[in-house]
Amino acid sequence: MGRHGWNSDARRWRFTALLGVGVAALALVLTLIHTLPGDAGSEAGTTPDGDKVHGTPAVPPGAAEPAVGWGFTHTQFSADEGSAAATKRVERYLGERPPPQIQHIMGWGADNPEPVKGRYDFEDMDRRIDFVRETGGTPVVTLCCAPDWMKGGESGSDRTDWSQEALETAPDPAHYKDYAALAATVAKRYPDVRHFIVWNEFKGFWNDAEARWDYEGYTELYNLVYKALKKVDEDIAVGGPYLVMDSLDPRQQENASSELKGSWGTMDQRVLDAFDHWNKHKAGADFVVVDGSSYTKDDDLLPDEFGATAKFTAVSRWVRERTGDLPLWWAEYYVEPADGDDIRDGWSEPHRVAVHASGLIAMARGGTTSAFYWNPETEKGATCAGCLWTPTDRASGGKPLPMLDLLSRFGEEFPPGTEYEQVSVAGADRADVRVLADDKAVLVVNTLDRKISAKVDGKRFEMGAYGVTWLRR
């Protein structure tokens, strides 16, 4: 799912960024010193005190609230780097309505956290956590992915394999405890991070022999990580399984679920089986995490792009019924199919925002309490379809875009614990209007590519094509 990009040229290696022949020569000497024959690989750029508290975090007292609201995930490029003027612009805007923000521990903007066993490199993570702290947002850490030496690769700060295949490889079972220990180290380093998601999309957990998810392996890893984090601090909130809730064409019979389906398609039964196993055998959970798109695995939007968002409601209700109403998070969610390069730029921005708003409404109606938008910015360029702000590579960058305004307002108006209310919708186009309301605000979405006259909650007004409007009550 998603734009899970990682560019090896952008890894910000320690020595290649240094200037001058003399400095480069010194770097080479240090590398040779740390890479002797028969050792575990280069330790250059690492430290043994990974669990040392970073900075001066403000640690919230008591147990973490298991629902955090509506936010976004930092990916390869984000506002922690770039022009100082641009990054400060993003910080100020986010600080007005601080959103929860996810950062992975490896990949998606973060270097290998433990390239050699017992030797750590948290420089990138430190910078990302600092950015979240500066904006006043709630930091969330996704515990993915794994250092090479835990999954059959080489040890050493100069030997990390950043290929997609390598990054999406799960730890070997023999190293599950090592991974749990790394999770505990992260928790100790950032005591203000009170929410941890275990792994990402079951990456590497597939049972080839039986053509199904390796839910036994994932659950074993999850339980070890859960216990390790709770040992650090019982008040830390932990969640999983972060499964991709894939749906199929309704006409497809193989692997089709007989219990969870709708006009949007049919759920893949293998996903539901994996979820049920984790749910039954988990050591515990403070919240539950899923991921998915409104469209099918074949990129079909059924019956259309707005109707397809009903999948979010149906899946949310199904999950909550099985988990005793644990707070539900969508770690990723998508409403616009991607092209072959995983790029989503086929819609106009008003169209994209309207469908996205409908998706948020659908999740809320299903009982979702927290959800995270993927990919806030691109590396550079004048345009960025669906981004939250313009690229921060230049002083004029970091300007908010329409999607950020939607997410920020939605998070402010409908925080966890919101009690939603019914409102009246009248007029010839009432079937093509989506609404969500509480006692203070109403979100109204026009799903048509033309202007309409709507009467919502007793107020009549005009909306442009794919218009998104907020009403006060």
Short mmCIF file of C-alpha atoms in Angstrom, two decimals:
data_model
loop_
_atom_site.label_atom_id
_atom_site.label_comp_id
_atom_site.label_asym_id
_atom_site.label_seq_id
_atom_site.Cartn_x
_atom_site.Cartn_y
_atom_site.Cartn_z
CA MET A 1 0.00 0.00 0.00
CA GLY A 2 0.94 3.60 -0.30
CA ARG A 3 4.02 5.47 -1.35
CA HIS A 4 6.45 3.38 0.68
CA GLY A 5 9.47 4.96 -0.97
CA TRP A 6 13.01 4.84 0.26
CA ASN A 7 15.79 6.23 -1.90
CA SER A 8 19.25 4.88 -1.17
CA ASP A 9 20.72 8.16 -2.46
CA ALA A 10 18.82 10.02 0.24
CA ARG A 11 20.02 7.95 3.17
CA ARG A 12 22.27 10.77 4.44
CA TRP A 13 25.23 8.47 5.14
CA ARG A 14 27.60 9.86 7.69
CA PHE A 15 30.77 10.22 5.61
CA THR A 16 29.54 11.05 2.13
CA ALA A 17 27.98 14.21 3.48
CA LEU A 18 31.33 15.47 4.83
CA LEU A 19 33.22 18.03 2.78
CA GLY A 20 36.91 18.15 1.97
CA VAL A 21 39.51 15.56 1.11
CA GLY A 22 41.02 15.66 4.58
CA VAL A 23 37.73 14.97 6.29
CA ALA A 24 36.93 12.20 3.83
CA ALA A 25 40.30 10.61 4.50
CA LEU A 26 39.69 10.75 8.23
CA ALA A 27 36.33 9.09 7.67
CA LEU A 28 37.98 6.29 5.73
CA VAL A 29 40.49 5.72 8.53
CA LEU A 30 37.73 5.56 11.12
CA THR A 31 35.77 3.13 8.98
CA LEU A 32 38.78 0.85 8.61
CA ILE A 33 39.36 0.94 12.35
CA HIS A 34 35.78 -0.12 12.97
CA THR A 35 35.73 -2.77 10.22
CA LEU A 36 38.41 -5.29 11.13
CA PRO A 37 38.48 -8.78 9.59
CA GLY A 38 36.01 -11.10 11.25
CA ASP A 39 34.10 -8.43 13.15
CA ALA A 40 30.37 -7.68 13.00
CA GLY A 41 30.71 -4.86 10.49
CA SER A 42 31.36 -1.16 10.71
CA GLU A 43 30.22 0.61 13.86
CA ALA A 44 30.88 4.05 12.37
CA GLY A 45 28.19 6.54 13.31
CA THR A 46 26.75 4.32 16.04
CA THR A 47 26.62 4.49 19.82
CA PRO A 48 26.12 1.86 22.53
CA ASP A 49 23.72 3.99 24.59
CA GLY A 50 20.64 3.79 22.41
CA ASP A 51 18.33 3.81 25.41
CA LYS A 52 19.65 7.16 26.64
CA VAL A 53 16.76 9.63 26.80
CA HIS A 54 16.84 12.00 23.84
CA GLY A 55 16.36 15.67 24.58
CA THR A 56 14.11 16.91 27.37
CA PRO A 57 10.76 15.26 26.61
CA ALA A 58 7.57 16.27 28.38
CA VAL A 59 6.20 12.90 29.49
CA PRO A 60 2.42 12.88 29.93
CA PRO A 61 1.41 11.50 33.35
CA GLY A 62 -0.61 8.32 33.75
CA ALA A 63 -1.77 5.84 31.17
CA ALA A 64 -1.84 6.85 27.52
CA GLU A 65 -5.24 7.49 26.00
CA PRO A 66 -5.68 4.68 23.46
CA ALA A 67 -7.34 6.95 20.90
CA VAL A 68 -5.29 9.84 19.51
CA GLY A 69 -7.42 11.32 16.72
CA TRP A 70 -6.83 12.12 13.06
CA GLY A 71 -3.29 12.76 11.84
CA PHE A 72 -0.64 11.74 9.33
CA THR A 73 2.46 9.58 8.84
CA HIS A 74 5.88 11.01 8.07
CA THR A 75 7.39 9.28 5.06
CA GLN A 76 10.71 9.60 3.23
CA PHE A 77 10.45 13.36 2.78
CA SER A 78 8.93 15.57 5.43
CA ALA A 79 9.21 18.98 7.05
CA ASP A 80 11.94 18.01 9.49
CA GLU A 81 14.43 18.87 6.74
CA GLY A 82 14.80 21.61 4.15
CA SER A 83 14.78 25.38 4.24
CA ALA A 84 14.55 26.70 7.80
CA ALA A 85 11.87 29.16 6.72
CA ALA A 86 9.80 26.40 5.11
CA THR A 87 10.10 23.95 8.00
CA LYS A 88 9.17 26.64 10.51
CA ARG A 89 6.13 27.51 8.39
CA VAL A 90 4.91 23.91 8.63
CA GLU A 91 5.66 23.78 12.36
CA ARG A 92 3.62 26.91 12.98
CA TYR A 93 0.67 25.70 10.97
CA LEU A 94 0.63 22.27 12.60
CA GLY A 95 1.05 23.88 16.00
CA GLU A 96 -2.26 25.68 15.61
CA ARG A 97 -4.14 22.35 15.63
CA PRO A 98 -1.52 19.75 16.61
CA PRO A 99 -2.19 16.39 14.91
CA PRO A 100 -0.91 12.96 15.99
CA GLN A 101 2.04 11.91 13.82
CA ILE A 102 3.54 8.50 13.03
CA GLN A 103 7.21 7.74 12.40
CA HIS A 104 8.65 4.31 11.55
CA ILE A 105 11.92 3.26 13.19
CA MET A 106 13.57 2.17 9.92
CA GLY A 107 12.81 3.37 6.42
CA TRP A 108 10.40 6.16 5.48
CA GLY A 109 12.86 8.79 6.60
CA ALA A 110 14.72 6.87 9.32
CA ASP A 111 18.09 5.13 9.07
CA ASN A 112 18.94 1.64 10.34
CA PRO A 113 18.41 1.99 14.13
CA GLU A 114 20.70 -0.90 15.14
CA PRO A 115 23.09 -1.71 12.27
CA VAL A 116 25.26 -3.78 14.62
CA LYS A 117 23.85 -5.67 17.57
CA GLY A 118 24.04 -3.40 20.59
CA ARG A 119 25.15 -0.38 18.49
CA TYR A 120 22.52 2.23 17.62
CA ASP A 121 21.97 5.08 15.18
CA PHE A 122 18.94 7.21 16.03
CA GLU A 123 20.01 10.46 14.36
CA ASP A 124 17.09 10.45 11.90
CA MET A 125 14.57 9.30 14.48
CA ASP A 126 15.77 11.98 16.90
CA ARG A 127 15.18 14.66 14.28
CA ARG A 128 11.70 13.38 13.43
CA ILE A 129 10.69 13.11 17.09
CA ASP A 130 12.03 16.62 17.68
CA PHE A 131 9.81 17.88 14.86
CA VAL A 132 6.72 16.26 16.35
CA ARG A 133 7.58 17.72 19.74
CA GLU A 134 8.03 21.18 18.20
CA THR A 135 4.55 21.05 16.65
CA GLY A 136 2.93 19.88 19.87
CA GLY A 137 1.59 16.75 18.18
CA THR A 138 1.15 13.32 19.72
CA PRO A 139 4.10 11.15 18.62
CA VAL A 140 3.35 7.58 17.51
CA VAL A 141 6.04 5.06 16.57
CA THR A 142 5.53 2.18 14.14
CA LEU A 143 7.94 -0.63 14.97
CA CYS A 144 9.02 -1.49 11.44
CA CYS A 145 11.32 -2.46 9.90
CA ALA A 146 14.17 -4.72 11.09
CA PRO A 147 17.99 -4.31 10.96
CA ASP A 148 19.67 -6.54 8.39
CA TRP A 149 21.41 -8.79 10.90
CA MET A 150 18.01 -9.79 12.30
CA LYS A 151 16.78 -11.08 8.93
CA GLY A 152 19.71 -12.91 7.34
CA GLY A 153 21.56 -9.86 6.04
CA GLU A 154 24.92 -8.36 6.92
CA SER A 155 25.77 -6.47 10.07
CA GLY A 156 27.36 -3.03 9.85
CA SER A 157 26.48 0.62 9.45
CA ASP A 158 27.86 0.51 5.90
CA ARG A 159 26.03 -2.64 4.83
CA THR A 160 22.31 -1.87 5.13
CA ASP A 161 20.36 -3.15 2.13
CA TRP A 162 17.74 -0.50 1.29
CA SER A 163 16.06 -2.44 -1.50
CA GLN A 164 12.32 -2.91 -1.16
CA GLU A 165 12.73 -6.67 -0.94
CA ALA A 166 15.16 -6.37 1.95
CA LEU A 167 13.21 -3.73 3.84
CA GLU A 168 10.02 -5.77 3.60
CA THR A 169 11.65 -8.87 5.09
CA ALA A 170 10.50 -9.81 8.58
CA PRO A 171 12.96 -10.71 11.35
CA ASP A 172 13.99 -14.35 11.58
CA PRO A 173 12.14 -16.11 14.42
CA ALA A 174 15.50 -16.58 16.15
CA HIS A 175 15.73 -12.79 16.37
CA TYR A 176 12.19 -11.99 17.54
CA LYS A 177 13.54 -11.40 21.05
CA ASP A 178 16.24 -9.14 19.66
CA TYR A 179 13.56 -7.11 17.90
CA ALA A 180 11.54 -6.87 21.10
CA ALA A 181 14.68 -5.61 22.85
CA LEU A 182 15.09 -2.96 20.13
CA ALA A 183 11.47 -1.89 20.68
CA ALA A 184 12.19 -1.49 24.40
CA THR A 185 15.28 0.58 23.59
CA VAL A 186 13.17 2.92 21.45
CA ALA A 187 10.60 3.27 24.23
CA LYS A 188 13.32 4.18 26.74
CA ARG A 189 14.90 6.72 24.40
CA TYR A 190 11.60 8.52 23.76
CA PRO A 191 9.59 8.32 27.00
CA ASP A 192 7.07 10.84 25.63
CA VAL A 193 6.10 8.34 22.91
CA ARG A 194 3.18 6.58 24.53
CA HIS A 195 1.76 4.77 21.48
CA PHE A 196 3.47 1.98 19.54
CA ILE A 197 2.23 0.05 16.51
CA VAL A 198 3.83 -3.36 16.01
CA TRP A 199 5.10 -3.85 12.45
CA ASN A 200 3.60 -2.69 9.15
CA GLU A 201 1.18 -4.55 6.87
CA PHE A 202 2.45 -8.04 7.82
CA LYS A 203 5.50 -7.34 5.64
CA GLY A 204 7.48 -10.56 5.27
CA PHE A 205 4.84 -12.61 7.07
CA TRP A 206 3.49 -14.77 4.26
CA ASN A 207 3.20 -18.55 4.30
CA ASP A 208 4.12 -19.62 0.76
CA ALA A 209 3.38 -23.29 1.38
CA GLU A 210 -0.23 -22.61 2.38
CA ALA A 211 -0.76 -19.41 0.36
CA ARG A 212 -1.92 -17.45 3.37
CA TRP A 213 -0.60 -14.97 5.91
CA ASP A 214 1.88 -16.26 8.48
CA TYR A 215 -0.30 -15.03 11.32
CA GLU A 216 1.36 -17.41 13.78
CA GLY A 217 4.76 -15.79 13.19
CA TYR A 218 3.43 -12.25 13.38
CA THR A 219 1.48 -12.94 16.57
CA GLU A 220 4.58 -14.45 18.19
CA LEU A 221 6.58 -11.32 17.36
CA TYR A 222 3.73 -9.05 18.45
CA ASN A 223 3.41 -10.74 21.84
CA LEU A 224 7.14 -10.49 22.56
CA VAL A 225 7.17 -6.80 21.61
CA TYR A 226 4.00 -6.11 23.59
CA LYS A 227 5.50 -7.64 26.74
CA ALA A 228 8.83 -5.86 26.27
CA LEU A 229 7.12 -2.46 25.94
CA LYS A 230 4.88 -3.06 28.94
CA LYS A 231 7.96 -3.99 30.96
CA VAL A 232 9.44 -0.58 30.13
CA ASP A 233 6.23 1.19 31.15
CA GLU A 234 2.89 -0.47 31.81
CA ASP A 235 1.14 2.74 30.74
CA ILE A 236 2.47 2.56 27.16
CA ALA A 237 -0.32 1.85 24.64
CA VAL A 238 0.41 -0.93 22.13
CA GLY A 239 -1.58 -1.99 19.08
CA GLY A 240 -1.63 -4.20 15.99
CA PRO A 241 -1.95 -6.11 13.71
CA TYR A 242 -1.79 -3.45 10.92
CA LEU A 243 -3.25 -5.82 8.33
CA VAL A 244 -4.17 -4.62 4.84
CA MET A 245 -7.94 -5.14 4.63
CA ASP A 246 -7.99 -6.23 0.99
CA SER A 247 -11.30 -6.56 -0.84
CA LEU A 248 -12.04 -8.47 -4.04
CA ASP A 249 -14.30 -8.09 -7.04
CA PRO A 250 -17.77 -9.31 -5.94
CA ARG A 251 -17.76 -11.88 -8.76
CA GLN A 252 -14.53 -13.49 -7.54
CA GLN A 253 -15.10 -16.73 -5.65
CA GLU A 254 -11.59 -17.78 -4.61
CA ASN A 255 -10.68 -16.51 -1.12
CA ALA A 256 -13.90 -14.50 -0.98
CA SER A 257 -15.52 -13.95 2.41
CA SER A 258 -19.13 -14.95 2.86
CA GLU A 259 -19.62 -12.71 5.91
CA LEU A 260 -18.13 -9.33 5.02
CA LYS A 261 -19.13 -7.89 1.68
CA GLY A 262 -21.10 -5.09 0.11
CA SER A 263 -21.57 -3.07 -3.05
CA TRP A 264 -17.88 -2.11 -2.60
CA GLY A 265 -16.71 -5.72 -3.01
CA THR A 266 -15.96 -8.79 -0.91
CA MET A 267 -13.30 -9.11 1.75
CA ASP A 268 -10.41 -11.51 1.26
CA GLN A 269 -11.08 -14.29 3.77
CA ARG A 270 -7.35 -14.86 4.30
CA VAL A 271 -7.10 -11.37 5.82
CA LEU A 272 -10.04 -12.02 8.14
CA ASP A 273 -8.51 -15.34 9.22
CA ALA A 274 -5.23 -13.62 10.04
CA PHE A 275 -7.02 -10.96 12.03
CA ASP A 276 -9.04 -13.51 13.99
CA HIS A 277 -5.90 -15.49 14.90
CA TRP A 278 -4.11 -12.40 16.17
CA ASN A 279 -7.18 -11.26 18.06
CA LYS A 280 -7.59 -14.65 19.75
CA HIS A 281 -3.93 -15.22 20.64
CA LYS A 282 -2.60 -11.70 21.30
CA ALA A 283 -1.01 -11.05 24.70
CA GLY A 284 -3.03 -7.86 24.90
CA ALA A 285 -3.80 -4.69 23.00
CA ASP A 286 -4.74 -1.13 23.91
CA PHE A 287 -6.00 -0.33 20.42
CA VAL A 288 -6.41 -2.20 17.15
CA VAL A 289 -4.81 -1.18 13.85
CA VAL A 290 -5.82 -1.87 10.25
CA ASP A 291 -4.91 -0.46 6.86
CA GLY A 292 -6.59 -0.48 3.49
CA SER A 293 -8.20 1.18 0.53
CA SER A 294 -11.77 1.79 -0.53
CA TYR A 295 -11.04 0.15 -3.89
CA THR A 296 -10.54 -3.57 -4.61
CA LYS A 297 -7.25 -5.37 -5.20
CA ASP A 298 -7.95 -4.85 -8.91
CA ASP A 299 -8.25 -1.08 -8.34
CA ASP A 300 -12.00 -1.05 -8.93
CA LEU A 301 -14.05 1.67 -7.22
CA LEU A 302 -17.44 0.05 -6.62
CA PRO A 303 -20.06 1.24 -7.28
CA ASP A 304 -18.14 4.52 -7.73
CA GLU A 305 -15.42 6.43 -5.89
CA PHE A 306 -17.83 7.82 -3.28
CA GLY A 307 -19.88 4.67 -2.82
CA ALA A 308 -16.69 2.64 -2.38
CA THR A 309 -15.91 4.48 0.88
CA ALA A 310 -18.73 2.48 2.51
CA LYS A 311 -16.09 -0.24 2.84
CA PHE A 312 -14.45 1.78 5.62
CA THR A 313 -17.69 1.75 7.60
CA ALA A 314 -18.28 -1.98 7.11
CA VAL A 315 -14.72 -3.03 7.95
CA SER A 316 -14.57 -0.72 10.97
CA ARG A 317 -17.75 -2.20 12.41
CA TRP A 318 -16.56 -5.76 11.75
CA VAL A 319 -13.26 -5.14 13.54
CA ARG A 320 -14.83 -3.41 16.53
CA GLU A 321 -17.36 -6.21 17.00
CA ARG A 322 -14.49 -8.68 17.36
CA THR A 323 -12.25 -6.68 19.65
CA GLY A 324 -14.66 -5.67 22.37
CA ASP A 325 -14.82 -2.13 21.03
CA LEU A 326 -11.09 -1.46 21.40
CA PRO A 327 -10.26 1.95 19.89
CA LEU A 328 -9.81 1.45 16.15
CA TRP A 329 -7.01 3.04 14.12
CA TRP A 330 -6.55 3.10 10.35
CA ALA A 331 -2.75 3.43 10.05
CA GLU A 332 -3.16 4.05 6.31
CA TYR A 333 -6.19 4.55 4.09
CA TYR A 334 -6.55 5.25 0.37
CA VAL A 335 -9.44 6.36 -1.83
CA GLU A 336 -7.64 7.00 -5.13
CA PRO A 337 -6.06 4.08 -7.02
CA ALA A 338 -2.41 4.47 -7.96
CA ASP A 339 -0.69 3.98 -11.28
CA GLY A 340 2.13 1.52 -11.93
CA ASP A 341 4.59 3.74 -10.05
CA ASP A 342 2.29 4.02 -7.03
CA ILE A 343 1.44 7.64 -7.91
CA ARG A 344 -2.01 9.05 -7.25
CA ASP A 345 -2.46 12.19 -9.31
CA GLY A 346 -5.32 11.45 -11.70
CA TRP A 347 -7.95 13.56 -9.94
CA SER A 348 -8.31 17.28 -9.50
CA GLU A 349 -7.62 18.50 -5.97
CA PRO A 350 -11.31 19.36 -5.25
CA HIS A 351 -12.29 15.87 -6.40
CA ARG A 352 -9.58 14.29 -4.27
CA VAL A 353 -10.50 16.29 -1.17
CA ALA A 354 -14.21 15.49 -1.58
CA VAL A 355 -13.65 11.74 -1.88
CA HIS A 356 -11.20 11.84 0.99
CA ALA A 357 -13.70 13.71 3.16
CA SER A 358 -16.26 11.02 2.34
CA GLY A 359 -13.76 8.39 3.43
CA LEU A 360 -13.20 10.13 6.75
CA ILE A 361 -16.96 10.31 7.27
CA ALA A 362 -17.29 6.60 6.49
CA MET A 363 -14.57 5.66 8.98
CA ALA A 364 -16.13 7.80 11.70
CA ARG A 365 -19.52 6.23 11.11
CA GLY A 366 -17.96 2.80 11.58
CA GLY A 367 -16.53 3.77 14.96
CA THR A 368 -12.97 4.66 13.96
CA THR A 369 -11.29 6.95 16.49
CA SER A 370 -7.89 7.53 14.86
CA ALA A 371 -6.59 7.52 11.30
CA PHE A 372 -3.39 8.61 9.58
CA TYR A 373 -2.91 10.16 6.17
CA TRP A 374 0.10 8.87 4.24
CA ASN A 375 2.84 10.98 2.64
CA PRO A 376 2.75 14.68 3.59
CA GLU A 377 5.16 15.98 0.92
CA THR A 378 7.43 15.18 -2.00
CA GLU A 379 11.16 15.90 -2.19
CA LYS A 380 10.85 18.87 -4.53
CA GLY A 381 8.80 20.40 -7.29
CA ALA A 382 6.09 23.00 -7.73
CA THR A 383 3.15 20.60 -7.48
CA CYS A 384 2.25 17.67 -5.29
CA ALA A 385 -1.08 15.91 -5.78
CA GLY A 386 -2.70 15.17 -2.45
CA CYS A 387 0.20 16.45 -0.35
CA LEU A 388 -0.36 18.28 2.93
CA TRP A 389 2.09 21.11 2.20
CA THR A 390 4.42 22.21 -0.55
CA PRO A 391 7.99 20.79 -0.53
CA THR A 392 10.28 22.32 2.07
CA ASP A 393 13.37 22.29 -0.16
CA ARG A 394 13.09 26.04 -0.73
CA ALA A 395 12.33 29.06 1.47
CA SER A 396 8.95 29.59 -0.20
CA GLY A 397 7.92 26.00 0.55
CA GLY A 398 5.99 24.50 3.44
CA LYS A 399 2.73 26.20 2.48
CA PRO A 400 -0.44 24.36 3.52
CA LEU A 401 -2.46 22.61 0.83
CA PRO A 402 -6.20 21.77 0.76
CA MET A 403 -5.78 18.26 2.17
CA LEU A 404 -4.05 19.58 5.29
CA ASP A 405 -6.90 22.02 5.89
CA LEU A 406 -9.41 19.15 5.68
CA LEU A 407 -7.45 16.88 8.01
CA SER A 408 -6.73 19.63 10.54
CA ARG A 409 -10.34 20.79 10.66
CA PHE A 410 -11.69 17.23 10.84
CA GLY A 411 -9.35 16.43 13.74
CA GLU A 412 -10.34 19.61 15.57
CA GLU A 413 -14.09 19.21 15.12
CA PHE A 414 -14.35 15.44 15.63
CA PRO A 415 -11.80 14.35 18.26
CA PRO A 416 -11.92 10.93 19.99
CA GLY A 417 -15.05 10.61 22.08
CA THR A 418 -17.20 12.66 19.70
CA GLU A 419 -20.88 11.78 19.81
CA TYR A 420 -22.24 12.10 16.29
CA GLU A 421 -25.75 13.35 15.58
CA GLN A 422 -28.23 12.99 12.74
CA VAL A 423 -29.00 16.09 10.68
CA SER A 424 -31.62 16.73 8.03
CA VAL A 425 -30.67 16.84 4.35
CA ALA A 426 -33.22 18.06 1.82
CA GLY A 427 -33.36 18.93 -1.86
CA ALA A 428 -33.24 17.17 -5.21
CA ASP A 429 -29.58 16.23 -4.75
CA ARG A 430 -29.84 14.99 -1.15
CA ALA A 431 -28.77 11.46 -2.12
CA ASP A 432 -25.51 12.87 -3.44
CA VAL A 433 -24.59 14.75 -0.27
CA ARG A 434 -22.48 13.24 2.54
CA VAL A 435 -22.74 14.70 6.03
CA LEU A 436 -21.20 14.15 9.46
CA ALA A 437 -22.23 16.18 12.49
CA ASP A 438 -21.88 16.57 16.22
CA ASP A 439 -23.50 19.18 18.45
CA LYS A 440 -21.19 21.97 17.22
CA ALA A 441 -20.31 21.38 13.56
CA VAL A 442 -21.50 19.76 10.34
CA LEU A 443 -19.24 18.57 7.53
CA VAL A 444 -21.01 18.57 4.15
CA VAL A 445 -19.63 17.01 0.94
CA ASN A 446 -21.00 17.38 -2.58
CA THR A 447 -20.23 14.17 -4.45
CA LEU A 448 -21.26 15.58 -7.85
CA ASP A 449 -19.10 17.24 -10.47
CA ARG A 450 -21.50 20.18 -10.69
CA LYS A 451 -22.93 22.93 -8.55
CA ILE A 452 -25.84 22.04 -6.30
CA SER A 453 -28.22 23.79 -3.92
CA ALA A 454 -28.35 21.96 -0.59
CA LYS A 455 -30.41 22.33 2.55
CA VAL A 456 -28.61 20.75 5.48
CA ASP A 457 -29.59 21.08 9.13
CA GLY A 458 -32.16 23.69 8.12
CA LYS A 459 -29.63 25.88 6.28
CA ARG A 460 -29.84 26.32 2.49
CA PHE A 461 -26.70 27.15 0.53
CA GLU A 462 -24.99 26.49 -2.79
CA MET A 463 -22.00 24.18 -3.20
CA GLY A 464 -19.58 24.05 -6.10
CA ALA A 465 -18.58 20.87 -7.89
CA TYR A 466 -17.06 18.46 -5.32
CA GLY A 467 -17.53 21.15 -2.70
CA VAL A 468 -16.62 20.57 0.97
CA THR A 469 -18.33 22.89 3.48
CA TRP A 470 -18.35 23.29 7.26
CA LEU A 471 -21.41 24.57 9.09
CA ARG A 472 -21.63 25.80 12.67
CA ARG A 473 -24.56 24.69 14.82
#
